[in-house]
XYZ file of N, CA and C in Angstrom:
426
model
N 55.212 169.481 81.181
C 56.337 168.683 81.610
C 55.937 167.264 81.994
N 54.899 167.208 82.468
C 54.358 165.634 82.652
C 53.893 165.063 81.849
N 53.757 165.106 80.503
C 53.644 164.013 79.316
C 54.626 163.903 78.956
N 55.992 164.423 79.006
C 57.086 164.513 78.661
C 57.941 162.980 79.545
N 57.634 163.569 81.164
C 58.324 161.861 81.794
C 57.437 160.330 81.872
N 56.307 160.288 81.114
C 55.471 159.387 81.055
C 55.955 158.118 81.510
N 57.364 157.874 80.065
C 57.954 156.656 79.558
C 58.960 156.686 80.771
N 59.794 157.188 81.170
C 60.633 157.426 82.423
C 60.792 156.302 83.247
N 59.622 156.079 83.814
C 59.705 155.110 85.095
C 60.295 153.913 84.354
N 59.163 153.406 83.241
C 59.173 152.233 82.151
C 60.062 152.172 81.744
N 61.255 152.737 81.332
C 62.728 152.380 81.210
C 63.431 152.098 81.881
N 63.414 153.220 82.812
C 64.063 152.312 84.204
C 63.553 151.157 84.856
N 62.443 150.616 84.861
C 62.075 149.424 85.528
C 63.092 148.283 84.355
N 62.899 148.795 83.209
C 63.081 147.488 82.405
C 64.834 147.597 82.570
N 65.339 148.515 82.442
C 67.338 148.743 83.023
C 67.114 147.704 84.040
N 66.295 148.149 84.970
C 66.684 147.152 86.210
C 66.591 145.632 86.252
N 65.283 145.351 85.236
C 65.496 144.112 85.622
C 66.134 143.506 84.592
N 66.543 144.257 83.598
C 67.898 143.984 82.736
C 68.964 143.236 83.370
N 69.680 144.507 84.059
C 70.405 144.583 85.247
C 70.541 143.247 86.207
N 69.498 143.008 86.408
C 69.096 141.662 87.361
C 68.863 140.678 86.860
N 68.556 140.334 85.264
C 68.442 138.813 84.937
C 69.582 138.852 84.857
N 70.647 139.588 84.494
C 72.010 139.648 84.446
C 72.832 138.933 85.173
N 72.503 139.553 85.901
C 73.549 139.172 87.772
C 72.574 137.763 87.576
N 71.910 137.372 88.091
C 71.481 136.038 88.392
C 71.867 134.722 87.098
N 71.798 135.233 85.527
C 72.529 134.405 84.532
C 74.066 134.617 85.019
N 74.721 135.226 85.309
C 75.968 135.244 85.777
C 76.111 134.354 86.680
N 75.709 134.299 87.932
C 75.034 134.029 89.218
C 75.518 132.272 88.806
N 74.560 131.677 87.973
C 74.080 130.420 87.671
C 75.083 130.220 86.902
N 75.687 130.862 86.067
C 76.454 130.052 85.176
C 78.145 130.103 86.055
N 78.239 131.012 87.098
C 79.434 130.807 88.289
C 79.273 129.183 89.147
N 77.945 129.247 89.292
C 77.579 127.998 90.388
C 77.892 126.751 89.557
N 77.108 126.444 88.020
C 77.608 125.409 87.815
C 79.474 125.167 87.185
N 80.012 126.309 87.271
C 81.109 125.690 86.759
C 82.065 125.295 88.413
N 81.619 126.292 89.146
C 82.089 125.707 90.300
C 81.659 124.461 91.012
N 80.154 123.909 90.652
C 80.219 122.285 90.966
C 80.890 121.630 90.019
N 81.026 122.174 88.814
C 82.099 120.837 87.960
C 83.556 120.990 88.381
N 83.829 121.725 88.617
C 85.043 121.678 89.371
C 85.523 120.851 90.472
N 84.501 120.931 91.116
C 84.528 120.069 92.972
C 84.112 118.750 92.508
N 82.996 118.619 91.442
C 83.039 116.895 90.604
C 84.169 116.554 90.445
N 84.918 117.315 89.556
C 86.256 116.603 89.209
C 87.269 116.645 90.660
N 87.641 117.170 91.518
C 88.347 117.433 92.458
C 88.155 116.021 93.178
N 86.880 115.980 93.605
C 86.445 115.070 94.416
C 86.438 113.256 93.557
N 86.190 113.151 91.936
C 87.007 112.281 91.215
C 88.309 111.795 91.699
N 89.122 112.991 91.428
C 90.597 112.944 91.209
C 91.134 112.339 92.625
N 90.285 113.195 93.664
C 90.738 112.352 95.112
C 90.790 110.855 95.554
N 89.120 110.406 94.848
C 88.320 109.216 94.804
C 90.032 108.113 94.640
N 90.345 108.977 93.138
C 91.104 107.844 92.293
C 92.576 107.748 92.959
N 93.075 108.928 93.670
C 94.198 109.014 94.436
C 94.368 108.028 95.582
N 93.039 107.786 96.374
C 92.638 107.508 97.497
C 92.674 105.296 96.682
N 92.175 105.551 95.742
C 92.168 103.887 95.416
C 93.172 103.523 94.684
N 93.978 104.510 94.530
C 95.376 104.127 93.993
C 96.708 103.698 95.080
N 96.234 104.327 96.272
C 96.943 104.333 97.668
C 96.739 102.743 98.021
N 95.118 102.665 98.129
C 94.715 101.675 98.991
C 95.696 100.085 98.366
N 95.507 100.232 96.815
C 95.591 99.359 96.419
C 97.150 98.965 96.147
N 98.064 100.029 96.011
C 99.770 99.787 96.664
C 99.804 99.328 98.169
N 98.745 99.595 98.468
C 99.091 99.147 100.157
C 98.649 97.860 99.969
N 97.837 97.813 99.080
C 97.297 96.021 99.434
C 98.567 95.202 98.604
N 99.083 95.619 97.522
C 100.048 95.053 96.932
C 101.647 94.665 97.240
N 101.216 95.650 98.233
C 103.189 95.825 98.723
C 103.124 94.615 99.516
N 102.670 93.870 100.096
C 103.054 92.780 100.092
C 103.440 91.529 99.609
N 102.835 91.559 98.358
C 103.289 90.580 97.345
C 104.774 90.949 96.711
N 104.884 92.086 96.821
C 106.371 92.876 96.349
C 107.370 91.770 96.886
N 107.270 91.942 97.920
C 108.556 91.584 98.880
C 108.845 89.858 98.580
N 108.013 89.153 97.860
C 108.017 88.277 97.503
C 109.041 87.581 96.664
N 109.344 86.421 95.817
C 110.601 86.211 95.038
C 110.662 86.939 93.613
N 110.957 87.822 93.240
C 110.381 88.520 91.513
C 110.557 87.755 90.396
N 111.595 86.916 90.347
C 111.349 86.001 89.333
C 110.488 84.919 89.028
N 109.705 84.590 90.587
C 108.070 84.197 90.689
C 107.701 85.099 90.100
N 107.298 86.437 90.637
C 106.352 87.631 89.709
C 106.373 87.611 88.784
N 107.707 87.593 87.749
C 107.787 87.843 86.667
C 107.224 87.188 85.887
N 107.335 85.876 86.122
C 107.081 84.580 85.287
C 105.592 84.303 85.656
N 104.773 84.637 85.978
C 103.074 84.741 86.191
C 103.099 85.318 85.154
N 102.028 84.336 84.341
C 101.769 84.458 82.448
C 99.824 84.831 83.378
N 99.202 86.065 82.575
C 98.056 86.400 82.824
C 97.695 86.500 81.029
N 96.610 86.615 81.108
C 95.466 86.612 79.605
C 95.261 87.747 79.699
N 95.741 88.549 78.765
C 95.107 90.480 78.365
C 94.083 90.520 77.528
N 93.254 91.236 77.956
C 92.378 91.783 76.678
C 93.431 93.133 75.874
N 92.932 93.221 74.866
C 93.086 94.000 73.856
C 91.845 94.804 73.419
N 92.160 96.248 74.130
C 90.933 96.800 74.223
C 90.720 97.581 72.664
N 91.776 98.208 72.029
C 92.235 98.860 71.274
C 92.101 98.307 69.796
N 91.470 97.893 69.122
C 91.549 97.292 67.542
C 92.574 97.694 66.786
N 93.575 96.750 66.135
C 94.640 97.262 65.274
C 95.794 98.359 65.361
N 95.961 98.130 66.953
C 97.127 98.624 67.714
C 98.530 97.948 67.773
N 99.293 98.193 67.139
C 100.584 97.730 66.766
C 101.069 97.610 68.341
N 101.987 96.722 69.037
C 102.916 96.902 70.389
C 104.125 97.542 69.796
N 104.023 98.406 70.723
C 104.812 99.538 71.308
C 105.690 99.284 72.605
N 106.750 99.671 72.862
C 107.301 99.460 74.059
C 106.961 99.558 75.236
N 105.917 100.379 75.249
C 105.213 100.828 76.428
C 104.629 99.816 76.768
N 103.977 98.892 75.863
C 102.652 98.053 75.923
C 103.408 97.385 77.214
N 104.417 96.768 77.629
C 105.034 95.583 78.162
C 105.018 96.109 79.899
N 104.747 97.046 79.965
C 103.942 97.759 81.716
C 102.948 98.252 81.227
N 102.241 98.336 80.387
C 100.834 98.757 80.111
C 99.964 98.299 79.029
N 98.710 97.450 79.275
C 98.457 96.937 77.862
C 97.697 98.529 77.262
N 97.351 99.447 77.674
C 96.952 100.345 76.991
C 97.442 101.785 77.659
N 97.447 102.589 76.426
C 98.006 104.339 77.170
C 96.965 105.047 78.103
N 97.434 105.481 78.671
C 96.617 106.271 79.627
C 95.245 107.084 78.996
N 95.926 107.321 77.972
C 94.798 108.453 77.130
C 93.882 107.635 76.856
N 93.946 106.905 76.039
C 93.200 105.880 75.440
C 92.196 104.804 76.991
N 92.200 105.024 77.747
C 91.949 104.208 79.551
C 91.026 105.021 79.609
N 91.415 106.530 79.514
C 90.229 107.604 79.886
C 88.849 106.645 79.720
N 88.944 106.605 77.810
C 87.850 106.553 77.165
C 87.072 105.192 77.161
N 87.689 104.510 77.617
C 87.332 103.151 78.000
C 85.922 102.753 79.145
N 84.687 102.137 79.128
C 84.379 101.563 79.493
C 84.663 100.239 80.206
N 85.431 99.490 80.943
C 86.321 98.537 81.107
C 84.976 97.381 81.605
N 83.712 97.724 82.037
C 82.388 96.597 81.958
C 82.148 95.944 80.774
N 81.789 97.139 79.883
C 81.233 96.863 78.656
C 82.024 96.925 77.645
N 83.100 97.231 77.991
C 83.932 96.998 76.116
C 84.459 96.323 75.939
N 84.368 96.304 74.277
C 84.175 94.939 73.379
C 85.936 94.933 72.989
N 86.327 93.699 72.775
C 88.013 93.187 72.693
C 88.098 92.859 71.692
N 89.245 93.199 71.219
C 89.711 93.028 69.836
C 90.304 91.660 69.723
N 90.560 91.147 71.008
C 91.535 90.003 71.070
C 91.921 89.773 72.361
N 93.015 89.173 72.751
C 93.682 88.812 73.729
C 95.242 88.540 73.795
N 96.219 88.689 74.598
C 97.405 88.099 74.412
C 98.205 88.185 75.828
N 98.889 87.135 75.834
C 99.665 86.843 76.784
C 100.452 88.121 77.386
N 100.788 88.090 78.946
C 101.231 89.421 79.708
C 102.093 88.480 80.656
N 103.061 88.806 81.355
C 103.452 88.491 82.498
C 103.845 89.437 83.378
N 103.939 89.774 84.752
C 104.435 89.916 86.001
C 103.214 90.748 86.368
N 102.370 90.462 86.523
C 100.570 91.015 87.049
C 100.819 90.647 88.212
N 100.588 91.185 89.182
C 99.614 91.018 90.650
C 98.681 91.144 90.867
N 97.674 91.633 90.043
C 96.497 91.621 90.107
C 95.588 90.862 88.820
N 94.362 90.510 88.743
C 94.404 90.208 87.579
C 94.072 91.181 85.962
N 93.945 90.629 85.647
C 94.047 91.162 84.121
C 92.878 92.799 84.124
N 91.805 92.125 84.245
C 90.682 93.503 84.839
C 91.096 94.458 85.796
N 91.535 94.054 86.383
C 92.136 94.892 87.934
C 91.481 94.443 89.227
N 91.737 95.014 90.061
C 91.018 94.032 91.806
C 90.204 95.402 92.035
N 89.401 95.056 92.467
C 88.132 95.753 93.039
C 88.386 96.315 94.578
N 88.185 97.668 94.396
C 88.739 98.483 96.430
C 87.779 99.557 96.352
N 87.117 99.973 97.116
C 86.428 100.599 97.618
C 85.656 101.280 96.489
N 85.139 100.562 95.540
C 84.573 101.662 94.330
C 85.092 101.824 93.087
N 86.139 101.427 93.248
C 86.891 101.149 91.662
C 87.907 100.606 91.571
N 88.561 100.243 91.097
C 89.734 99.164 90.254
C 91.331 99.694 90.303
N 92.203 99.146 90.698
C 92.963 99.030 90.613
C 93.848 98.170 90.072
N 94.890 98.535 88.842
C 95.829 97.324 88.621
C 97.774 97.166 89.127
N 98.238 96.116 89.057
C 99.516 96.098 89.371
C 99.962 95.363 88.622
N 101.201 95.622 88.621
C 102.055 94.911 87.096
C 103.744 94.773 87.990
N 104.454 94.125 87.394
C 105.846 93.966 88.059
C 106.424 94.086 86.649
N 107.665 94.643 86.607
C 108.637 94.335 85.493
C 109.809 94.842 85.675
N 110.740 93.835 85.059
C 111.996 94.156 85.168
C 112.969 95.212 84.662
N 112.110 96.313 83.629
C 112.891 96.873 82.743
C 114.038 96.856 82.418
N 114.815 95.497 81.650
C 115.728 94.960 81.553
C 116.406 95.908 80.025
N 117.269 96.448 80.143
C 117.489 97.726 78.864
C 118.571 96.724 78.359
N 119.111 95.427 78.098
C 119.807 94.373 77.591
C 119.223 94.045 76.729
């Protein structure tokens, strides 16, 4: 009977630590998706938090005369190459989607063109770490 359980132990050791690289690749691949999570969380706050700051810094220019606002002619870049204007463009020189992907240091312009009712300038104003922009418009549907 004892040449018979030789192999015995030796299987079970290797189940176990089967078993256990297991749990610990599990283990590791739980941990990092839960720090990318709290990366992005803690992003999303970042950008909430400098989106606040920077209506608060703006709301004072609000209250101001708007047909002053309006009529402030600013210089746009044109981040986008061979982008037709769209209705949107006229509160936004670019879509949100397209902002994601943007570098706004380093990228290269297709061009430039006239914008009006900015409060900030064309780049955006600088608050605690990142950028904020403001725009005024009348959405005049005439």
């Amino acid at each position: 009977m004892v040449q018979n359980e030789r192999g015995g132990a030796l299987i079970a050791v290797l189940l176990v630590t089967i078993m256990l690289s297991l749990l610990a690749l599990s283990l590791s691949l739980s941990s990092m998706t839960d720090l990318r999570i709290s990366s992005e969380f803690e992003n999303h706050e970042k950008a909430l938090l400098i989106a606040d700051a920077g209506f608060n810094d703006v709301r004072k220019d609000i209250h101001g005369d708007l047909d002053v606002l309006l009529a402030n002619t600013v210089t746009v870049k044109d981040y986008i190459p061979g982008e037709t204007m769209r209705p949107y463009d006229y509160r936004n020189p670019i879509s949100l989607r397209e902002a994601r992907n943007i570098d706004f240091e380093l990228a290269p312009t297709s061009g430039t063109r006239n914008d009006t009712g900015w409060l900030t300038p064309a780049e955006g104003a600088e608050i605690s770490g990142g950028r904020y922009f403001a725009k005024v418009s009348d959405n005049d549907d005439g």
